[in-house]
CSV table of C-alpha atoms in Angstrom, one decimal:
chain,number,residue,atom,x,y,z
A,1,MET,CA,-29.1,44.2,33.1
A,2,LYS,CA,-25.5,42.8,33.7
A,3,GLU,CA,-23.5,41.5,30.5
A,4,LYS,CA,-23.3,37.9,29.7
A,5,SER,CA,-19.9,36.7,30.2
A,6,GLU,CA,-17.6,35.3,27.3
A,7,ARG,CA,-17.8,31.8,27.8
A,8,TYR,CA,-19.8,29.7,29.6
A,9,ALA,CA,-19.9,25.9,31.3
A,10,TYR,CA,-21.3,23.3,29.6
A,11,ARG,CA,-21.7,19.8,31.2
A,12,ASP,CA,-21.6,16.9,28.7
A,13,LEU,CA,-23.6,14.3,30.5
A,14,LYS,CA,-22.3,11.3,29.1
A,15,ILE,CA,-19.2,12.1,30.7
A,16,CYS,CA,-20.7,13.3,34.1
A,17,THR,CA,-20.0,11.1,36.8
A,18,LYS,CA,-21.7,13.2,39.7
A,19,ASP,CA,-18.7,13.7,41.5
A,20,CYS,CA,-20.5,17.3,42.2
A,21,LEU,CA,-16.8,18.9,42.8
A,22,CYS,CA,-18.7,21.7,40.7
A,23,LEU,CA,-21.4,22.0,42.9
A,24,PHE,CA,-19.0,23.2,45.2
A,25,VAL,CA,-16.6,25.4,43.6
A,26,CYS,CA,-19.6,27.4,41.6
A,27,PRO,CA,-19.6,30.6,43.3
A,28,THR,CA,-23.0,31.5,41.7
A,29,GLY,CA,-25.0,28.0,42.4
A,30,ALA,CA,-25.4,27.7,38.3
A,31,THR,CA,-24.0,24.1,38.4
A,32,ASP,CA,-26.6,23.4,40.7
A,33,ASN,CA,-29.6,23.3,38.1
A,34,GLU,CA,-32.6,20.6,38.2
A,35,THR,CA,-32.1,20.0,34.6
A,36,GLY,CA,-28.8,18.5,35.2
A,37,GLN,CA,-27.3,20.8,32.8
A,38,ILE,CA,-25.7,23.8,34.0
A,39,ASP,CA,-27.9,27.0,34.0
A,40,PHE,CA,-26.1,29.2,31.7
A,41,ASP,CA,-27.8,32.4,32.5
A,42,LYS,CA,-26.3,32.2,35.8
A,43,CYS,CA,-23.0,31.2,34.5
A,44,ILE,CA,-20.3,34.2,34.9
A,45,GLY,CA,-17.8,32.0,33.1
A,46,CYS,CA,-15.2,31.8,35.8
A,47,GLY,CA,-14.2,28.2,34.8
A,48,SER,CA,-14.0,27.0,38.3
A,49,CYS,CA,-16.1,24.0,37.6
A,50,ALA,CA,-14.4,22.8,34.6
A,51,ALA,CA,-11.1,23.0,36.5
A,52,SER,CA,-12.1,21.1,39.6
A,53,CYS,CA,-14.1,18.5,37.6
A,54,PRO,CA,-12.2,15.2,38.2
A,55,SER,CA,-13.9,13.5,35.2
A,56,LYS,CA,-13.5,16.1,32.6
A,57,ALA,CA,-16.9,16.4,31.8
A,58,ILE,CA,-17.2,20.3,31.6
A,59,SER,CA,-16.2,22.6,29.1
A,60,MET,CA,-16.2,26.0,28.7
A,61,LEU,CA,-18.0,27.0,25.6
A,62,PRO,CA,-17.8,30.5,23.7
A,63,ARG,CA,-21.0,32.1,23.8
A,64,VAL,CA,-20.1,33.7,20.1
A,65,TYR,CA,-17.6,31.4,18.2
A,66,PRO,CA,-14.9,33.2,16.4
A,67,LYS,CA,-15.8,34.2,12.6
A,68,GLN,CA,-14.4,31.4,10.2
A,69,LYS,CA,-12.0,31.8,8.1
A,70,VAL,CA,-12.6,33.4,4.5
A,71,LYS,CA,-11.4,30.9,1.9
A,72,ASP,CA,-10.0,31.9,-1.5
A,73,LYS,CA,-12.3,31.0,-4.4
A,74,HIS,CA,-9.6,28.7,-5.9
A,75,VAL,CA,-9.1,26.5,-2.7
A,76,ILE,CA,-13.1,26.1,-2.7
A,77,SER,CA,-13.2,25.1,-6.5
A,78,GLU,CA,-10.2,22.4,-6.1
A,79,LEU,CA,-12.3,21.1,-3.1
A,80,PHE,CA,-15.3,20.8,-4.6
A,81,LYS,CA,-13.6,19.4,-7.7
A,82,LEU,CA,-12.1,16.3,-5.2
A,83,ALA,CA,-15.7,16.1,-3.9
A,84,ASP,CA,-17.5,15.8,-7.1
A,85,SER,CA,-15.6,13.1,-7.9
A,86,LYS,CA,-15.9,11.0,-4.6
A,87,ILE,CA,-19.7,11.8,-5.0
A,88,GLU,CA,-19.7,10.1,-8.5
A,89,GLN,CA,-18.6,7.2,-6.5
A,90,ILE,CA,-20.9,6.8,-4.1
A,91,LYS,CA,-23.5,6.9,-7.1
A,92,ILE,CA,-22.1,3.9,-8.7
A,93,LEU,CA,-21.4,2.4,-5.1
A,94,LYS,CA,-25.1,2.6,-4.4
A,95,ASN,CA,-26.0,0.7,-7.4
A,96,MET,CA,-23.6,-2.0,-7.0
A,97,ILE,CA,-24.8,-2.8,-3.9
A,98,ASN,CA,-28.4,-2.9,-5.2
A,99,GLU,CA,-27.2,-5.6,-8.0
A,100,SER,CA,-25.1,-7.9,-5.6
A,101,SER,CA,-26.6,-10.8,-3.7
A,102,ASN,CA,-23.5,-11.4,-1.6
A,103,ASP,CA,-23.5,-10.1,2.0
A,104,ASP,CA,-20.0,-9.6,2.2
A,105,GLU,CA,-19.6,-7.7,-1.3
A,106,LYS,CA,-22.3,-5.4,-0.1
A,107,ARG,CA,-20.3,-4.7,3.6
A,108,LEU,CA,-17.4,-4.0,1.1
A,109,TYR,CA,-19.2,-1.3,-0.7
A,110,LYS,CA,-20.4,0.3,2.3
A,111,ALA,CA,-17.5,1.0,3.7
A,112,LEU,CA,-16.4,2.4,0.4
A,113,ILE,CA,-19.4,4.5,0.7
A,114,HIS,CA,-18.8,5.3,4.1
A,115,SER,CA,-15.3,6.5,3.7
A,116,ASN,CA,-16.4,8.6,0.6
A,117,LYS,CA,-19.0,10.1,2.6
A,118,VAL,CA,-16.5,11.1,5.6
A,119,ILE,CA,-13.8,12.5,3.5
A,120,ILE,CA,-16.5,14.6,1.3
A,121,GLU,CA,-17.8,16.0,4.6
A,122,ASP,CA,-14.2,17.2,5.7
A,123,LEU,CA,-13.5,18.8,2.4
A,124,PHE,CA,-16.6,20.8,2.6
A,125,ARG,CA,-16.0,21.5,6.1
A,126,GLU,CA,-13.0,23.3,4.8
A,127,ALA,CA,-14.7,24.9,1.9
A,128,GLY,CA,-16.4,27.4,3.6
A,129,PHE,CA,-18.9,25.4,5.6
A,130,MET,CA,-17.2,25.0,9.2
A,131,LEU,CA,-19.4,26.9,10.9
A,132,SER,CA,-23.2,26.8,11.0
A,133,GLN,CA,-23.6,30.4,12.3
A,134,SER,CA,-21.5,31.8,9.4
A,135,THR,CA,-23.0,34.1,6.7
A,136,ASN,CA,-21.7,31.2,4.2
A,137,THR,CA,-24.1,28.6,5.9
A,138,ASN,CA,-26.7,31.4,6.6
A,139,LYS,CA,-26.7,32.1,2.1
A,140,PHE,CA,-26.5,28.5,1.7
A,141,LEU,CA,-29.7,27.5,3.8
A,142,LYS,CA,-31.6,30.2,2.4
A,143,SER,CA,-30.9,29.5,-1.3
A,144,LEU,CA,-32.3,26.1,-0.5
A,145,LEU,CA,-36.0,27.4,0.3
A,146,GLY,CA,-39.2,27.4,-1.6
A,147,LYS,CA,-39.1,23.9,-3.2
A,148,ASP,CA,-40.4,21.6,-0.6
A,149,LYS,CA,-43.3,22.8,2.2
A,150,GLU,CA,-41.5,20.3,5.1
A,151,ILE,CA,-38.2,21.3,4.2
A,152,ASP,CA,-38.7,24.7,4.4
A,153,THR,CA,-40.2,24.2,8.0
A,154,ILE,CA,-36.7,22.7,8.7
A,155,ILE,CA,-34.9,25.2,7.3
A,156,ASN,CA,-36.7,28.0,8.9
A,157,LYS,CA,-36.2,26.5,12.3
A,158,LEU,CA,-32.4,26.5,11.5
A,159,LEU,CA,-32.3,29.6,10.3
A,160,SER,CA,-34.2,30.9,13.4
A,161,LYS,CA,-31.9,29.2,16.0
A,162,LEU,CA,-28.2,29.9,14.2
A,163,VAL,CA,-27.3,33.6,14.7
A,164,VAL,CA,-25.3,34.6,12.2
A,165,ASN,CA,-21.7,35.7,13.7
A,166,ASP,CA,-19.8,37.4,11.0
B,1,MET,CA,21.8,0.3,6.9
B,2,ARG,CA,18.7,1.9,5.5
B,3,LYS,CA,15.2,3.3,7.0
B,4,TYR,CA,12.0,3.4,4.8
B,5,ARG,CA,8.8,5.2,6.1
B,6,CYS,CA,5.0,4.3,5.6
B,7,THR,CA,3.7,7.2,3.4
B,8,ILE,CA,0.2,6.5,5.2
B,9,CYS,CA,1.0,6.2,8.8
B,10,GLY,CA,4.4,7.2,9.5
B,11,TYR,CA,6.0,3.7,10.7
B,12,ILE,CA,9.8,3.2,10.2
B,13,TYR,CA,10.9,0.1,9.3
B,14,ASP,CA,14.7,0.1,10.1
B,15,ASP,CA,17.0,-2.8,8.5
B,16,ALA,CA,19.2,-2.1,11.5
B,17,LYS,CA,16.7,-3.2,14.0
B,18,GLU,CA,15.3,-6.0,12.0
B,19,LYS,CA,16.0,-9.7,11.4
B,20,VAL,CA,15.0,-9.1,7.4
B,21,LYS,CA,16.0,-6.3,4.9
B,22,PHE,CA,13.5,-4.3,3.6
B,23,GLU,CA,14.4,-4.9,0.3
B,24,ASP,CA,14.0,-8.8,0.8
B,25,LEU,CA,10.5,-8.7,2.7
B,26,PRO,CA,8.1,-10.8,0.6
B,27,ASP,CA,5.6,-8.7,-1.7
B,28,ASP,CA,2.7,-9.2,0.2
B,29,TRP,CA,4.4,-8.0,3.3
B,30,LYS,CA,2.2,-5.1,4.9
B,31,CYS,CA,2.8,-2.3,7.1
B,32,PRO,CA,2.1,-3.8,10.8
B,33,LEU,CA,0.6,-0.6,12.0
B,34,CYS,CA,-1.9,0.2,9.0
B,35,GLY,CA,-2.1,-2.6,6.8
B,36,ALA,CA,-0.6,-0.3,3.8
B,37,PRO,CA,1.6,-2.7,1.3
B,38,LYS,CA,5.1,-2.4,0.7
B,39,SER,CA,4.8,-0.3,-2.3
B,40,LEU,CA,3.6,2.8,-0.1
B,41,PHE,CA,7.1,2.7,1.7
B,42,GLU,CA,9.4,5.3,0.9
B,43,GLU,CA,12.9,5.3,2.1
B,44,VAL,CA,14.0,7.9,4.9
B,45,LYS,CA,16.7,9.8,3.5
B,46,ASP,CA,18.7,12.2,5.8
B,47,ASN,CA,18.9,15.4,4.1
B,48,ASP,CA,15.9,15.3,2.4
B,49,THR,CA,16.8,17.5,-0.3
B,50,SER,CA,14.4,16.4,-3.2
B,51,LYS,CA,11.3,17.2,-0.9
B,52,LYS,CA,12.8,20.8,-0.4
B,53,GLU,CA,13.2,21.3,-3.8
B,54,ALA,CA,9.8,20.4,-4.7
B,55,ASP,CA,8.5,22.9,-2.3
B,56,LYS,CA,10.4,25.5,-3.8
B,57,LYS,CA,9.3,25.0,-7.6
B,58,ASP,CA,5.4,26.3,-8.1
B,59,THR,CA,3.8,24.2,-10.7
B,60,SER,CA,0.4,24.2,-9.7
B,61,TYR,CA,-2.1,24.7,-12.0
B,62,VAL,CA,-5.0,27.0,-11.1
B,63,GLU,CA,-8.0,27.3,-13.2
B,64,GLU,CA,-10.1,30.2,-13.6
B,65,VAL,CA,-13.1,30.2,-11.3
B,66,ASP,CA,-16.6,32.0,-11.6
B,67,ASP,CA,-17.5,34.2,-8.8
B,68,ASP,CA,-21.2,33.0,-8.6
B,69,LEU,CA,-21.6,29.9,-7.1
B,70,ARG,CA,-23.3,27.2,-9.4
B,71,GLU,CA,-26.0,25.1,-8.3
B,72,LEU,CA,-25.6,22.6,-6.2
B,73,SER,CA,-25.9,18.8,-6.7
B,74,ASN,CA,-28.7,17.1,-4.2
B,75,TYR,CA,-25.7,14.8,-2.8
B,76,GLU,CA,-23.5,17.9,-2.6
B,77,ILE,CA,-26.2,19.7,-0.2
B,78,SER,CA,-26.9,16.4,1.3
B,79,LEU,CA,-23.0,16.0,2.4
B,80,ILE,CA,-22.7,19.9,3.0
B,81,CYS,CA,-25.7,19.4,5.7
B,82,SER,CA,-24.2,16.2,7.2
B,83,ASN,CA,-20.8,18.0,7.7
B,84,LEU,CA,-22.7,21.2,9.7
B,85,ALA,CA,-24.6,18.7,11.7
B,86,ARG,CA,-21.1,17.1,12.8
B,87,GLY,CA,-20.4,20.6,13.3
B,88,CYS,CA,-23.2,21.4,15.6
B,89,GLU,CA,-22.8,18.1,17.4
B,90,LYS,CA,-19.3,19.2,18.1
B,91,GLN,CA,-20.9,22.6,19.7
B,92,TYR,CA,-23.3,20.5,21.6
B,93,LEU,CA,-26.4,22.0,19.9
B,94,GLU,CA,-28.7,19.0,19.8
B,95,GLU,CA,-31.5,20.5,17.8
B,96,GLU,CA,-29.8,21.7,15.1
B,97,THR,CA,-27.3,18.6,15.0
B,98,ASN,CA,-30.5,16.6,14.0
B,99,LEU,CA,-32.4,19.0,11.8
B,100,PHE,CA,-29.2,19.7,9.5
B,101,ARG,CA,-29.3,15.4,9.7
B,102,GLU,CA,-33.0,15.3,8.6
B,103,LEU,CA,-32.1,17.8,5.5
B,104,SER,CA,-29.2,15.9,4.6
B,105,SER,CA,-31.5,12.5,4.7
B,106,HIS,CA,-34.3,14.4,2.8
B,107,TYR,CA,-31.4,15.4,-0.2
B,108,GLU,CA,-29.6,12.1,-0.7
B,109,SER,CA,-32.9,10.4,-1.0
B,110,LEU,CA,-33.4,12.9,-4.1
B,111,GLU,CA,-30.3,11.4,-5.5
B,112,LYS,CA,-30.6,8.6,-8.2
B,113,SER,CA,-27.7,5.8,-8.8
B,114,LYS,CA,-25.6,5.5,-11.4
B,115,GLU,CA,-24.8,2.3,-13.8
B,116,GLY,CA,-20.9,1.4,-13.1
B,117,ASN,CA,-18.6,-1.6,-11.9
B,118,LEU,CA,-15.4,-1.9,-9.8
B,119,GLU,CA,-13.2,-1.4,-12.7
B,120,ASP,CA,-14.7,2.4,-13.1
B,121,ILE,CA,-14.3,2.8,-9.2
B,122,ILE,CA,-10.6,2.0,-9.3
B,123,ASP,CA,-10.5,4.3,-12.5
B,124,MET,CA,-11.7,7.0,-10.6
B,125,VAL,CA,-9.8,6.3,-7.2
B,126,THR,CA,-6.6,6.2,-9.3
B,127,SER,CA,-7.4,9.7,-10.6
B,128,ASP,CA,-8.4,11.0,-7.4
B,129,ILE,CA,-4.9,10.1,-6.0
B,130,ASN,CA,-3.2,11.5,-8.9
B,131,ASN,CA,-4.6,14.7,-8.3
B,132,PHE,CA,-4.1,15.5,-4.3
B,133,GLY,CA,-0.5,16.5,-5.7
B,134,ASN,CA,-1.9,19.5,-7.2
B,135,SER,CA,-4.5,20.0,-5.0
B,136,MET,CA,-2.1,20.3,-2.3
B,137,GLU,CA,-0.2,23.1,-4.5
B,138,VAL,CA,-3.1,25.0,-5.0
B,139,PHE,CA,-3.5,25.0,-0.8
B,140,SER,CA,0.1,26.1,-0.3
B,141,LYS,CA,0.0,29.0,-2.9
B,142,TYR,CA,-3.0,30.4,-0.9
B,143,ASP,CA,-1.7,29.2,2.5
B,144,ASP,CA,-4.5,27.4,3.4
B,145,ARG,CA,-3.7,25.3,6.7
B,146,GLY,CA,-7.3,24.0,7.1
B,147,ALA,CA,-7.3,22.6,3.3
B,148,LYS,CA,-3.6,21.4,3.5
B,149,ARG,CA,-4.8,19.3,6.6
B,150,VAL,CA,-7.7,17.6,4.6
B,151,VAL,CA,-5.8,16.8,1.3
B,152,ASN,CA,-3.2,15.3,3.5
B,153,TRP,CA,-5.9,12.8,5.5
B,154,ALA,CA,-7.7,12.6,2.2
B,155,SER,CA,-4.8,11.5,0.0
B,156,LYS,CA,-4.1,8.6,2.5
B,157,SER,CA,-7.5,7.5,3.3
B,158,THR,CA,-8.0,7.3,-0.3
B,159,ASN,CA,-4.5,5.7,-1.5
B,160,ILE,CA,-5.5,2.5,1.3
B,161,MET,CA,-8.8,2.5,-0.2
B,162,LYS,CA,-7.1,1.5,-3.6
B,163,VAL,CA,-5.2,-1.0,-1.8
B,164,VAL,CA,-8.1,-2.8,-0.3
B,165,ILE,CA,-9.9,-2.4,-3.8
B,166,ASP,CA,-7.1,-4.2,-5.4
B,167,ALA,CA,-6.7,-6.7,-2.8
B,168,TYR,CA,-10.4,-7.9,-3.3
B,169,LYS,CA,-10.0,-7.7,-7.1
B,170,GLU,CA,-7.2,-10.1,-6.8
B,171,LYS,CA,-8.2,-12.4,-3.8
B,172,GLY,CA,-12.0,-12.2,-4.4
B,173,ILE,CA,-14.4,-12.6,-1.6
B,174,ASP,CA,-11.9,-14.6,0.7
B,175,TYR,CA,-10.2,-11.6,1.2
B,176,ILE,CA,-13.5,-10.0,3.4
B,177,LYS,CA,-15.4,-13.4,4.4
B,178,ASN,CA,-15.1,-14.0,7.7
B,179,THR,CA,-13.3,-10.7,8.2
B,180,LYS,CA,-14.5,-7.4,10.0
B,181,ILE,CA,-14.4,-4.3,7.8
B,182,TRP,CA,-13.8,-1.0,9.9
B,183,VAL,CA,-14.0,2.5,8.7
B,184,CYS,CA,-12.8,5.6,10.7
B,185,ASP,CA,-15.6,8.0,11.0
B,186,ILE,CA,-12.9,11.0,11.2
B,187,CYS,CA,-10.7,10.4,8.2
B,188,GLY,CA,-12.3,7.5,6.3
B,189,PHE,CA,-9.2,5.0,7.0
B,190,ILE,CA,-10.6,1.4,6.0
B,191,TYR,CA,-9.0,-1.3,7.8
B,192,ILE,CA,-9.9,-5.1,7.1
B,193,GLY,CA,-9.5,-7.4,10.3
B,194,ASP,CA,-10.9,-8.4,13.4
B,195,ASN,CA,-9.9,-5.6,15.7
B,196,PRO,CA,-9.3,-2.0,14.5
B,197,PRO,CA,-5.8,0.0,15.5
B,198,LYS,CA,-5.9,1.4,19.0
B,199,VAL,CA,-5.3,4.7,17.1
B,200,CYS,CA,-6.2,5.4,13.4
B,201,PRO,CA,-3.2,5.3,11.7
B,202,VAL,CA,-4.3,8.4,9.3
B,203,CYS,CA,-5.5,11.1,11.9
B,204,ARG,CA,-5.1,9.3,15.1
B,205,VAL,CA,-8.6,9.3,17.0
B,206,PRO,CA,-8.9,6.6,19.2
B,207,SER,CA,-10.5,3.5,18.2
B,208,PHE,CA,-13.8,4.1,19.2
B,209,LYS,CA,-14.1,6.5,16.1
B,210,ILE,CA,-13.8,3.3,14.1
B,211,LEU,CA,-16.8,1.8,13.4
B,212,GLU,CA,-17.5,-1.7,12.2
B,213,VAL,CA,-19.5,-2.0,9.1
B,214,CYS,CA,-22.5,-4.2,9.3
């Protein structure tokens, strides 16, 4: 069997305006697919469709993502310290929402929680959780197993879908 | 003639181009781009030697760290999962995105809220702001570009958070009554006003990623 290309074309259906130039330039017919999505198996990764798309709806994605950077433990510890202070604030703010009877005040506390969450997620992303296909994520998911049956089902689905790349 | 730079969004106030000198602006004057107060502006020096010197000296305090990963709290797990959901979304992995979101909600629901008031939040936010400098030095020492990027955004958005809370404390409910509140879904920048900026002043994402809080 022929080896698969490093990259494949992906059509963002939220952006695609059916200009159909991809159908015209595609050498294998991979862009002409009943599902509306590109046939990833037929795609040879030439990039002609992405280059011709006037709506910029097609991206060339890697079949295997590059390995994520290994983070120094001191960097990780510092990032967690910043995140943990914000987590404590979320806990207090949730309580403040419950105790407040004013909708405007609640809205402000919600905004503070949202802002803190976005920042914490970003801190964790840089603390070794950039890629869901990393060994780090794999270990993290496995460490959560064995406490709750329903949760184990979700984790096992993720473990089977996410192929470790490093 | 002097120039002043907004430390949040980089807006330049040039005395030479303005009718009023920066010094003479009222205390409640705000950055026209991001709403940061006058106190978050710094003077632009032509030869920024002070900054270079600060870069040279290494005063960062690095703690000894255990190799073993300690047990994670429910919120930590929840937010690691919601971060991974965002990562999967970027890779167009729809099912994985939803599975990580489910995990995130589950772990969030296990966490309990905690007693406290606005004063506690102000103390914690102030302490965060004071800690970003040391973190930045640690990340520079280990030459971690990604970590430096996140602490740059986090420190700006947290400074704005403090500005918003301080204004609320001073002006009371009138400050947010009949006004919309917005949060940038990429960097956490908070904006109070009818329409969000066209581009986020902290991370430069277009305004459709700046969400209204309802």
